[in-house]
XYZ file of C-alpha atoms in Angstrom:
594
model
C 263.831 79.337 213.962
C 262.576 81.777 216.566
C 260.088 81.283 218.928
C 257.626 83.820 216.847
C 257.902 81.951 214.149
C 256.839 78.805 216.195
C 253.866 80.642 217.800
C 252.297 82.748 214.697
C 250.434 80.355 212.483
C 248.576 79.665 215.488
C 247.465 83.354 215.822
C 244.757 83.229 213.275
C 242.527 81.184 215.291
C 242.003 84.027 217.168
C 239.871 85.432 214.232
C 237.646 82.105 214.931
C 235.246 84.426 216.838
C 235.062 87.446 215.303
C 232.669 88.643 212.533
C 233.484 87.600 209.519
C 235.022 90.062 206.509
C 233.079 88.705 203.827
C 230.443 90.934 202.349
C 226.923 88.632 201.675
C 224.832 91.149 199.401
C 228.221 92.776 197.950
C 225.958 94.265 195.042
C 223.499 95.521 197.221
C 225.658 97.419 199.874
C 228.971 98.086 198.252
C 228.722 101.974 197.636
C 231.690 103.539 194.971
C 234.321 105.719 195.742
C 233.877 109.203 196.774
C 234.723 110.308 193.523
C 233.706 107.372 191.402
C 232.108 108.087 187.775
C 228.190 106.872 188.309
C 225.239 108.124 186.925
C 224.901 111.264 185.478
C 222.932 114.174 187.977
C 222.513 117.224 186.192
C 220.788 120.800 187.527
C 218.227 121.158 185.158
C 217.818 124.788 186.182
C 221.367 125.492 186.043
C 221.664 123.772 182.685
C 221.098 125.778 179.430
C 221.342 123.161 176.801
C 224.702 124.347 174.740
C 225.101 120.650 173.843
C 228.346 121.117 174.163
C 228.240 117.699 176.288
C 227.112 116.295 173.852
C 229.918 117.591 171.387
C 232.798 116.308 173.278
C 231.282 112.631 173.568
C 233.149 110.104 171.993
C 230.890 107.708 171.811
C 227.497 109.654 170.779
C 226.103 108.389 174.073
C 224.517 112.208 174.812
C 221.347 113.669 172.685
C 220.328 116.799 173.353
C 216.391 116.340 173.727
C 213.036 118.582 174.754
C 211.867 118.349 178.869
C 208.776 118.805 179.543
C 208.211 122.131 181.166
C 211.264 123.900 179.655
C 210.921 125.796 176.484
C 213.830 127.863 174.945
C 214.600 131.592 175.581
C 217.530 134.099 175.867
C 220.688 131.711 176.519
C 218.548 128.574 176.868
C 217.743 126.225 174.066
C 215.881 124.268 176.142
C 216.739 121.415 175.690
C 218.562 118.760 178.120
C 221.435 116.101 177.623
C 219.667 112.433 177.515
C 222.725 109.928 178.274
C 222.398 106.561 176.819
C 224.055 104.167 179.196
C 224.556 101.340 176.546
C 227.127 103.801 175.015
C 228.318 105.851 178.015
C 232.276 104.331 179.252
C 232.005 106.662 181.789
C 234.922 109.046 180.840
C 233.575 111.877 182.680
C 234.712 114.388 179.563
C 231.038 115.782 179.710
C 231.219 116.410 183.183
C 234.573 118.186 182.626
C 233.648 120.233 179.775
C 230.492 121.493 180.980
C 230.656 125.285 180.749
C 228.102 126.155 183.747
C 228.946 123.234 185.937
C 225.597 121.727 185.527
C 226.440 118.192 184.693
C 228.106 115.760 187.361
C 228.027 112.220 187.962
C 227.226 110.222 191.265
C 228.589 107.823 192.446
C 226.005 105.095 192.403
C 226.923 102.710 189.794
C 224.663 99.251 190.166
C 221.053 99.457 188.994
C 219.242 96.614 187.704
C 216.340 96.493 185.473
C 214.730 94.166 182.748
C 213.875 97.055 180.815
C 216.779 98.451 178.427
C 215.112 101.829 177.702
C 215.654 102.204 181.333
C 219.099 102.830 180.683
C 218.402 105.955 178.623
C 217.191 108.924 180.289
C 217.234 112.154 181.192
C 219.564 113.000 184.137
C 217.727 115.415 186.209
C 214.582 115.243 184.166
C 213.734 111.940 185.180
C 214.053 111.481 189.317
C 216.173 108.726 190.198
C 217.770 107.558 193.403
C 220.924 109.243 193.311
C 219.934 112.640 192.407
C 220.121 114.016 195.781
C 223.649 112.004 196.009
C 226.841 114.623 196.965
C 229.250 112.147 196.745
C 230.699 111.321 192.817
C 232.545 112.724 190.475
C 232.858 116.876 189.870
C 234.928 118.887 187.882
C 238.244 119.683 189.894
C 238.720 123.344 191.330
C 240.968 124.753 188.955
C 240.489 122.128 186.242
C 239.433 123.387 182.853
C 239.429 122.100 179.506
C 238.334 125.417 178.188
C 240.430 129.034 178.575
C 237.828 130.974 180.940
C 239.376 134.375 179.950
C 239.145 136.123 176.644
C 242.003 136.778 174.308
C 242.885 140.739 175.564
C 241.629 143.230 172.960
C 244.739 145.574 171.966
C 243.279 148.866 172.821
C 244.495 152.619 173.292
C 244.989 153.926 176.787
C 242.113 156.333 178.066
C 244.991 158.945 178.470
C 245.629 158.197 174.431
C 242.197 157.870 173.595
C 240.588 161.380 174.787
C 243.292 163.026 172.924
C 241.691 162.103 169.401
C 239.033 160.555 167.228
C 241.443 157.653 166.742
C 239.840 154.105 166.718
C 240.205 152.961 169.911
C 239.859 149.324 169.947
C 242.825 148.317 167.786
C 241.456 144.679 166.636
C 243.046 141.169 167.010
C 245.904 139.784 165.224
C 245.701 136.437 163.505
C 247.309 134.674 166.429
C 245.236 136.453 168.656
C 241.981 135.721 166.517
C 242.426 132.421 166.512
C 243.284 131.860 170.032
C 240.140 133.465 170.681
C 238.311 131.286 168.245
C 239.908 128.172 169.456
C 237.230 129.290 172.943
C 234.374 128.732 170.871
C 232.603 125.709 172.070
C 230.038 126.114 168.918
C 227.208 125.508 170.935
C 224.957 128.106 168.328
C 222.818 129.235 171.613
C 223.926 132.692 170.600
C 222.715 132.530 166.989
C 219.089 131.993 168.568
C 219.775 135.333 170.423
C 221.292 137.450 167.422
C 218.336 139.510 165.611
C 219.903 138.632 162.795
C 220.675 135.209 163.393
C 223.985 134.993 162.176
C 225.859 131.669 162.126
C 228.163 132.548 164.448
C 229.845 129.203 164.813
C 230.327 129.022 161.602
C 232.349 132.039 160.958
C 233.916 131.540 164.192
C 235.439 128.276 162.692
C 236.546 129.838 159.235
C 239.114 131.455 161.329
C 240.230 128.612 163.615
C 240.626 127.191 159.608
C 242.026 130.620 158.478
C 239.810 130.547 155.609
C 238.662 134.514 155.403
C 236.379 134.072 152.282
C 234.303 131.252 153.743
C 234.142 133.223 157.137
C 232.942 136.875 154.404
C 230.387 134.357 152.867
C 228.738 133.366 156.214
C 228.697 136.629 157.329
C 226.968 138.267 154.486
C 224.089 135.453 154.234
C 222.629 137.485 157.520
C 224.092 140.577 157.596
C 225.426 142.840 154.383
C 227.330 145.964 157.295
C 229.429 143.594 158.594
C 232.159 146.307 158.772
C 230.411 148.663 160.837
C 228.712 146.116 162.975
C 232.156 144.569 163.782
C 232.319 147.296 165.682
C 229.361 148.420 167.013
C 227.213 145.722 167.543
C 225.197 145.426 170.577
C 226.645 142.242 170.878
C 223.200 140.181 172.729
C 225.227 137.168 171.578
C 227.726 137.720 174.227
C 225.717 138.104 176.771
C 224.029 134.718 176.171
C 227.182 132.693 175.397
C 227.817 129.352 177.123
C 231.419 130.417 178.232
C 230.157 133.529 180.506
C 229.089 130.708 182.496
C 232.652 129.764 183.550
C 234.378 133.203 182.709
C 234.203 135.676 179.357
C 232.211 135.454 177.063
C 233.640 135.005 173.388
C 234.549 137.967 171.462
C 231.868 137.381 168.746
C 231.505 141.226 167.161
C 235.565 141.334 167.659
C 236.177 138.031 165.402
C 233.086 139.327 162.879
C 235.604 142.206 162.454
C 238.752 140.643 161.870
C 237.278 138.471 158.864
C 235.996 141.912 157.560
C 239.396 143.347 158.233
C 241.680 140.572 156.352
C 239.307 141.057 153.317
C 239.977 144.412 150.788
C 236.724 145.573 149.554
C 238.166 144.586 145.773
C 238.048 140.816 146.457
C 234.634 141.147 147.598
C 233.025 140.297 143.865
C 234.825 137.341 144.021
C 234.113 135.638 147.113
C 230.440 136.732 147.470
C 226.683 136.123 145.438
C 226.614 138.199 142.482
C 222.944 139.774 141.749
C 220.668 137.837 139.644
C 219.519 139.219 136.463
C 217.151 142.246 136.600
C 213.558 141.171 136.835
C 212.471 144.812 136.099
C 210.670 145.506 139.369
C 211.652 148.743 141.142
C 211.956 149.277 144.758
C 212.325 152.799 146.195
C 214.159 152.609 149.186
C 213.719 155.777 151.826
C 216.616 155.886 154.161
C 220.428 154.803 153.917
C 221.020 153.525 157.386
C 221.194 149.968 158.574
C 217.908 149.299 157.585
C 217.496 150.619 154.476
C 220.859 148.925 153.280
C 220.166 145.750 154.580
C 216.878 146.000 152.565
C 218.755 147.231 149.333
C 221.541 144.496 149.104
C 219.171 141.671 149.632
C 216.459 142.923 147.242
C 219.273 144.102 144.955
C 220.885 140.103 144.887
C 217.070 138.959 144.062
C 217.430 140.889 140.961
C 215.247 143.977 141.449
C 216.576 147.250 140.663
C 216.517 149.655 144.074
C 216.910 153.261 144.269
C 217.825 154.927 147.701
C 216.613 158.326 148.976
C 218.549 159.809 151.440
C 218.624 163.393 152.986
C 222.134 163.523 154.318
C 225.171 164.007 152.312
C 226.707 161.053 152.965
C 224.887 157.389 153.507
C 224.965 155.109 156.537
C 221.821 156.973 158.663
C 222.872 157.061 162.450
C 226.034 154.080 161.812
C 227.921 157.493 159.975
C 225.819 160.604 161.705
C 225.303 158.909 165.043
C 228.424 157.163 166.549
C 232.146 159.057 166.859
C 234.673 157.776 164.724
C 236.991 156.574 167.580
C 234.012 153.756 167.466
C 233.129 153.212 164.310
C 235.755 155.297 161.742
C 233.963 156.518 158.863
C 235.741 154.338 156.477
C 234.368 151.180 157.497
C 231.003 152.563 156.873
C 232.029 153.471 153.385
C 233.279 150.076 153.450
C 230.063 148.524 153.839
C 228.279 151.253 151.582
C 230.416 151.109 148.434
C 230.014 147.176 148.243
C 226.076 147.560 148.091
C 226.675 150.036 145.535
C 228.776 148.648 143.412
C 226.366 145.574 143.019
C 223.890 148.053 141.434
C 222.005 149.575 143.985
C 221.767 153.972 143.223
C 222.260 155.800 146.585
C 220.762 159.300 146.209
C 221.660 161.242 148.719
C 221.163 164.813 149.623
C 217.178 164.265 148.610
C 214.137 164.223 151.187
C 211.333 162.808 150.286
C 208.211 165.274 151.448
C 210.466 168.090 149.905
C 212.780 167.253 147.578
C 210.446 164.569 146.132
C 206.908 164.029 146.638
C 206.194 160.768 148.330
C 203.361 159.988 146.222
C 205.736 160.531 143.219
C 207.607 157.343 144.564
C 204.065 155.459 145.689
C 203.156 155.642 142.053
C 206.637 154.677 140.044
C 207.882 152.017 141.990
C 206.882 148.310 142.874
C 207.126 148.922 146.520
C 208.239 150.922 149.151
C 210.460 150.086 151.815
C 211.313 153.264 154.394
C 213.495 152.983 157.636
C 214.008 156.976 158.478
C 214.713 156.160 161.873
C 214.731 158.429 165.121
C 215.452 161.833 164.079
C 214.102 164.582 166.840
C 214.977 164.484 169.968
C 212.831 164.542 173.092
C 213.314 167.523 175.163
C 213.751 167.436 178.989
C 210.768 170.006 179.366
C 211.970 172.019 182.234
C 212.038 175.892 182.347
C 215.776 177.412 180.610
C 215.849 174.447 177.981
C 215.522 177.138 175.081
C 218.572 178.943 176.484
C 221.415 178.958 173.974
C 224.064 176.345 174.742
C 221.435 174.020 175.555
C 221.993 171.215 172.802
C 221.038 167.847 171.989
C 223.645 164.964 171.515
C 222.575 163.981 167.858
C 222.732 167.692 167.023
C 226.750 167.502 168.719
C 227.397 164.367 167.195
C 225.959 165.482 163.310
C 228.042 168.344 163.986
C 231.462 166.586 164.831
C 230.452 164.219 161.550
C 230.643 167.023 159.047
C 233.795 168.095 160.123
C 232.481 171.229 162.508
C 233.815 171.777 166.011
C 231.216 171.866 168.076
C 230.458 175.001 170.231
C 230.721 173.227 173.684
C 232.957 175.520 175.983
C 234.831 174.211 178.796
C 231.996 172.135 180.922
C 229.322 170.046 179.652
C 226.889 168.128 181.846
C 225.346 165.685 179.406
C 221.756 164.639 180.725
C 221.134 160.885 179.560
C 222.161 156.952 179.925
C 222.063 155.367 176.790
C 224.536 155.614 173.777
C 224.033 158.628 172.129
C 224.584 160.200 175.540
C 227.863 158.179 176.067
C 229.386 159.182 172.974
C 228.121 162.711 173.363
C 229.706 163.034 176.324
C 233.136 161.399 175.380
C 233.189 163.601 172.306
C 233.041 166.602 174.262
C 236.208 165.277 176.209
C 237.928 165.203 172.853
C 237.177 168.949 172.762
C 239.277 169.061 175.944
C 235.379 170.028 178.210
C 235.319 168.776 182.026
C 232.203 166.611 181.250
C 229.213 165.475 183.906
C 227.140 162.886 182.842
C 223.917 163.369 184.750
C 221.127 159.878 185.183
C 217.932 159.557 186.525
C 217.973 155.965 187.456
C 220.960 153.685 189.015
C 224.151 152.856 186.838
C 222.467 149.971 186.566
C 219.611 150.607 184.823
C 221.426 152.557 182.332
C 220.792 151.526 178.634
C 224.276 152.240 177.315
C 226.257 149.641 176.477
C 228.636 148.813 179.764
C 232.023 149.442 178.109
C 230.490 152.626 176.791
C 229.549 153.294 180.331
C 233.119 152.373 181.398
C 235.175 153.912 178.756
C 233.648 157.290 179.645
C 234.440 156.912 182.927
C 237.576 155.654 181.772
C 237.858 158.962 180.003
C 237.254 161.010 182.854
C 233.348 161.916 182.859
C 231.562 162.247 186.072
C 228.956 160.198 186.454
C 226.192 161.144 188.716
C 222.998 158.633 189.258
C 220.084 159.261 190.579
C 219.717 162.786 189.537
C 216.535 164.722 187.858
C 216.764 168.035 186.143
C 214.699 170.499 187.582
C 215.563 173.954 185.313
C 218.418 175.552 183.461
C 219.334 179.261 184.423
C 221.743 181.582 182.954
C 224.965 181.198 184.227
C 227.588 184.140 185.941
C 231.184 183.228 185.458
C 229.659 180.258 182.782
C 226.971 180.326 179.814
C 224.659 178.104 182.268
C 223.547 176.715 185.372
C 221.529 173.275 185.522
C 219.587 172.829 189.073
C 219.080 169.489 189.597
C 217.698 167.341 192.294
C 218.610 163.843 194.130
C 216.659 160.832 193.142
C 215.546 157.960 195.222
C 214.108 154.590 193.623
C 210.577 153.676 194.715
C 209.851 149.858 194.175
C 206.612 149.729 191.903
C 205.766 146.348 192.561
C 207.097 142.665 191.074
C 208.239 142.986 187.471
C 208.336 146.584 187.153
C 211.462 149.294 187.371
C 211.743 151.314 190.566
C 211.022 154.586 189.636
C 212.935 157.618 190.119
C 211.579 160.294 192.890
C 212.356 163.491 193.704
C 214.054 163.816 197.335
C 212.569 167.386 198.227
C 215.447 169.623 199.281
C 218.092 167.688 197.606
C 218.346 170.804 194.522
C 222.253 170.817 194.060
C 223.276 173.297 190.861
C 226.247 172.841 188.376
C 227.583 176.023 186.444
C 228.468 174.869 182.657
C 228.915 175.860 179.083
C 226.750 173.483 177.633
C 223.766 170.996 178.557
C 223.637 168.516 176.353
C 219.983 166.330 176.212
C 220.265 162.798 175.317
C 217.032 161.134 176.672
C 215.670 159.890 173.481
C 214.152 160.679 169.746
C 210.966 160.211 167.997
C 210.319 159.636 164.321
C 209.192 162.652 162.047
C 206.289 161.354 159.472
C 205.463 164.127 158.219
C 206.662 162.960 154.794
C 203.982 160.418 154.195
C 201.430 162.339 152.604
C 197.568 162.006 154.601
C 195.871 160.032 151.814
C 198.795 157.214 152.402
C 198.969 157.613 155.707
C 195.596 157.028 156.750
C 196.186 153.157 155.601
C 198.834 152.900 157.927
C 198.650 152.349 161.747
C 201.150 154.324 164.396
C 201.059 153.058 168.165
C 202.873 154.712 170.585
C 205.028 156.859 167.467
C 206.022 153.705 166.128
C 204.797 152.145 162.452
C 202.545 148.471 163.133
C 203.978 145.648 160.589
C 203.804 142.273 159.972
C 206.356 139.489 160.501
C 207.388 140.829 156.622
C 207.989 144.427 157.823
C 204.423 145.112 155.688
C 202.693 147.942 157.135
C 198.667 148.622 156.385
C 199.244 149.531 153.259
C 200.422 146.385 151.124
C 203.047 148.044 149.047
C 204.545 149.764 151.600
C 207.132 148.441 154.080
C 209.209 149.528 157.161
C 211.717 148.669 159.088
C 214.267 150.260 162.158
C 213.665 152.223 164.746
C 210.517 153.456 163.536
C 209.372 149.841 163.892
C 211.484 147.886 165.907
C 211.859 148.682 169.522
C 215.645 147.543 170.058
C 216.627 150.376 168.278
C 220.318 149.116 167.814
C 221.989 148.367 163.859
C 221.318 144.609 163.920
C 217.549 144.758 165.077
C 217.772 147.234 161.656
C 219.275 144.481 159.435
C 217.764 141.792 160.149
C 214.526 143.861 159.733
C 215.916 145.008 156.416
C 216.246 141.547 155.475
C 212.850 140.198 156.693
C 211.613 143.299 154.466
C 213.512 142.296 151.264
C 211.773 138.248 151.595
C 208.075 140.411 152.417
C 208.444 142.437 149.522
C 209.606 139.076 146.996
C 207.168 136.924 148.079
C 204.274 140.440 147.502
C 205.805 141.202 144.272
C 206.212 137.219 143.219
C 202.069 136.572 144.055
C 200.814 139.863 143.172
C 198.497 139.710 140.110
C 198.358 143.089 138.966
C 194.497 143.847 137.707
């Protein structure tokens, strides 16, 4: 035995004298780990209510519930996640799910009260000790449950794509479609958004299930062009959705297309509502775009017997006349047209009302009358030389390129506008080989065009120039045209209002072209609607006053689109069509005829 092992029992009595270890109040002071899993904290601002917290728990310890003070809007139900601690084991899978990072959990664990309903409450909503508290448990950097990035959309190369009218966007494979799908946290906040308000977690999960029909059945309960709008959607579900929070947004309009795509047109009958008997009402339907459609296939299922006018050859309004096939190819509008036909509905096209047919003529045979014409002439950029030949509008370019004409465009184009039909005008005229300018008042920014329009043109090798204002068109020397055009700068106008675009004085800069193309805008043509009709309807700012139904002044006539509706996109259109098709039911189904 060594002399250590003589002398070291006798050691401890050292301690004698010093504090003791023992914690007294060890519930009291005895704080949890840094990263211990406490109470929830959660930033109610930050927070937008997906539920999707409430999805992944196990042991349906979350509700979603209303605060006080928060109401819903764009990409915010608003409601908040209301944790019930009598269920809660504390896994922390809310915390890790969370799309915007909103939820955490601190890491204050002991709290006594007599009161159980204490234990249930809203974190964030309801102040509580450890709100303030950054220590607890967070979501790992680099730590995801969900895939942040989308599933990449096959697509041509811009060198490929300005060669032709080819679709460019070359859709998602089934693996593809339902990796993509397998993103979806079904939270629904976008179906709030969609005009429409398509089930989009629905559909979403026919294709994690692979079940096409049950994914074409959920589509057409909202929205009877799914083909086109596949493609050309604005898409305000994707800007709202949960996982743009953490990274990309889900591919919403891309999946609504691959459903449409698995499905041939022949198996449609099958899988979707047949129309109910005819009730012998007649509706006269003026206009064969998304509006007017939307109207006739609903109305047409409820059994009444529709007629379409239409004055172009072909129907599908601005869907077919309106957007380039390397968007939207013609035959997916067909697509969507020959299914509403086929369930009944007559299309006649080539026929305007006001001169083909009197609109009274239709007033007094039909039921009701349901007209979406849309926005047909453009606005002109009233400044001196606009009446010079060469000077076109886009629509004009794009009706052109539609019925198979090639446009008369030269080798330059400046394109004045920012929104779509300015876009495609302008990538069109790359097609036909033109060195194309795209000239904008206001900052990229504040352009109205969808942003991969605004990038694909780029892409494509416009020139975009911001900030610029037309100022006069001349005729040109070595070209067809000159456009003089000054430098903008943006004045603030005060909170809540757009800067607005003024003219720098000695900033004119000119550009020789071919062609100026105007894109700043339409406005509807009425002239149809004969004066005794239209005296019982009310206009406001060019645009047709309705009700919730789509009912204008007159009670047996309706409206819907662009003339009434200022999104102006397709789905605004549809889901007006289909708020028209309930108005005009529930008029026909009470109206007592004298």
């Amino acid at each position: 035995m060594s002399l250590k092992d003589i002398i070291a029992p006798f050691s401890v009595w050292k301690r004698a004298l010093e504090k003791p270890y023992t914690n007294r109040k060890p519930i009291e002071t005895r704080p949890g780990a840094d990263r211990y899993r406490g109470f929830h904290q959660n930033a109610i601002d930050q927070c937008i209510g997906c539920g999707t917290c409430e999805e992944i728990c196990q042991n349906n310890a979350i509700d979603l519930v209303p605060l006080e003070g928060k109401t819903s809007s764009h990409g915010d139900s608003g409601l908040r996640p209301k944790i019930d601690y009598g269920r809660c084991c504390w896994c922390a899978l809310c915390v890790d799910i969370c799309p915007t990072g909103s939820l955490g959990m601190s890491n204050e664990y002991i709290w006594i009260t007599t009161d159980p309903e204490d234990f249930r409450f809203i974190p964030g909503g309801e102040t509580k000790p450890w709100d303030d508290r950054a220590e607890g448990y967070r979501r790992a950097e680099g730590y995801d449950l969900l895939e942040a990035e989308r599933v990449e959309m096959p697509m041509l190369s811009f060198e490929e794509s300005q060669k032709s009218f080819i679709e460019m966007v070359q859709g998602y494979s089934k693996e593809q479609a339902m990796e993509e799908a397998d993103r979806c946290v079904a939270c629904g906040i976008c179906i709030a958004t969609c005009p429409a308000h398509m089930d989009v977690p629905a559909y979403i999960e026919a294709i994690r299930n692979d079940d096409m029909g049950e994914g074409l059945k959920i589509v057409y309960n909202a929205n009877p062009l799914p083909a086109s709008c596949g493609r050309v959607c604005s898409h305000a579900c994707e800007y709202v959705c949960a996982m743009k929070h953490k990274g990309e947004a889900i591919s919403i309009r891309w999946l609504k297309r691959y459903i449409i795509d698995q499905i041939y047109l022949g198996d449609y009958k099958e899988i979707l509502k047949s129309a109910d008997e005819s009730n012998g009402k007649k509706i006269a339907v003026i206009g064969s775009g998304p509006g007017g459609l939307s109207a006739a296939y609903y109305l047409r299922l409820l059994g009444y017997e529709i007629t379409v006018f239409d004055a172009n050859e072909k129907a599908g309004g601005m869907l077919r006349y309106g957007i380039p096939e390397y968007r939207l190819p013609y035959e997916q509008v067909e697509k969507d047209v020959e299914y509403i036909r086929q369930l009944g509905v007559t299309i006649n096209q080539d026929l305007k009302i006001g001169v083909d047919r009197d609109f009274k003529t239709l007033y007094d045979e039909y039921d009701a009358i349901f007209f979406s014409t849309g926005l047909k002439d453009p606005y002109g950029l009233e400044i001196a030389g606009e009446d010079l030949p060469g000077v076109q509008s886009g629509l004009d370019i794009l009706d052109e390129v539609t019925k198979g004409k090639t446009p008369d465009i030269g080798k330059s184009v400046v394109v004045v506008g920012g929104g779509n039909v300015a876009m495609d005008a302008a990538r069109t005229s790359r097609r036909y080989g033109a060195e194309v300018t795209i000239l904008y008042r206001r900052r990229e920014v504040d352009m109205p065009a969808d942003e991969e329009e605004i990038h694909e043109s780029q892409g494509e090798g416009c020139k975009l120039v911001t900030q610029a204002i037309p100022l006069r068109v001349e005729k040109g020397d070595s070209t067809r045209l000159k456009l003089f055009f000054g430098m903008a700068e943006m004045v603030d106008q005060g909170e809540g209002q757009r800067p607005k675009p003024v003219l720098i004085e000695g900033s004119e800069e000119v550009i020789e072209c071919d062609t100026v193309i105007t894109a700043i805008g339409q406005e509807a043509d009425y002239s149809f609607i004969p004066e005794e009709i239209g005296k019982n309807l009310v206009f406001n700012r060019g645009m047709v006053q309705i009700n919730e139904f789509r009912q204008t002044g007159d009670s047996k006539i309706f409206a819907g689109g662009d003339i009434a509706n200022r999104k102006r996109d397709a789905i605004s259109a549809i889901a007006d069509g289909h708020s028209a098709a309930k108005g005009i039911d529930i008029y026909l189904t009470n109206f007592k005829d004298k």
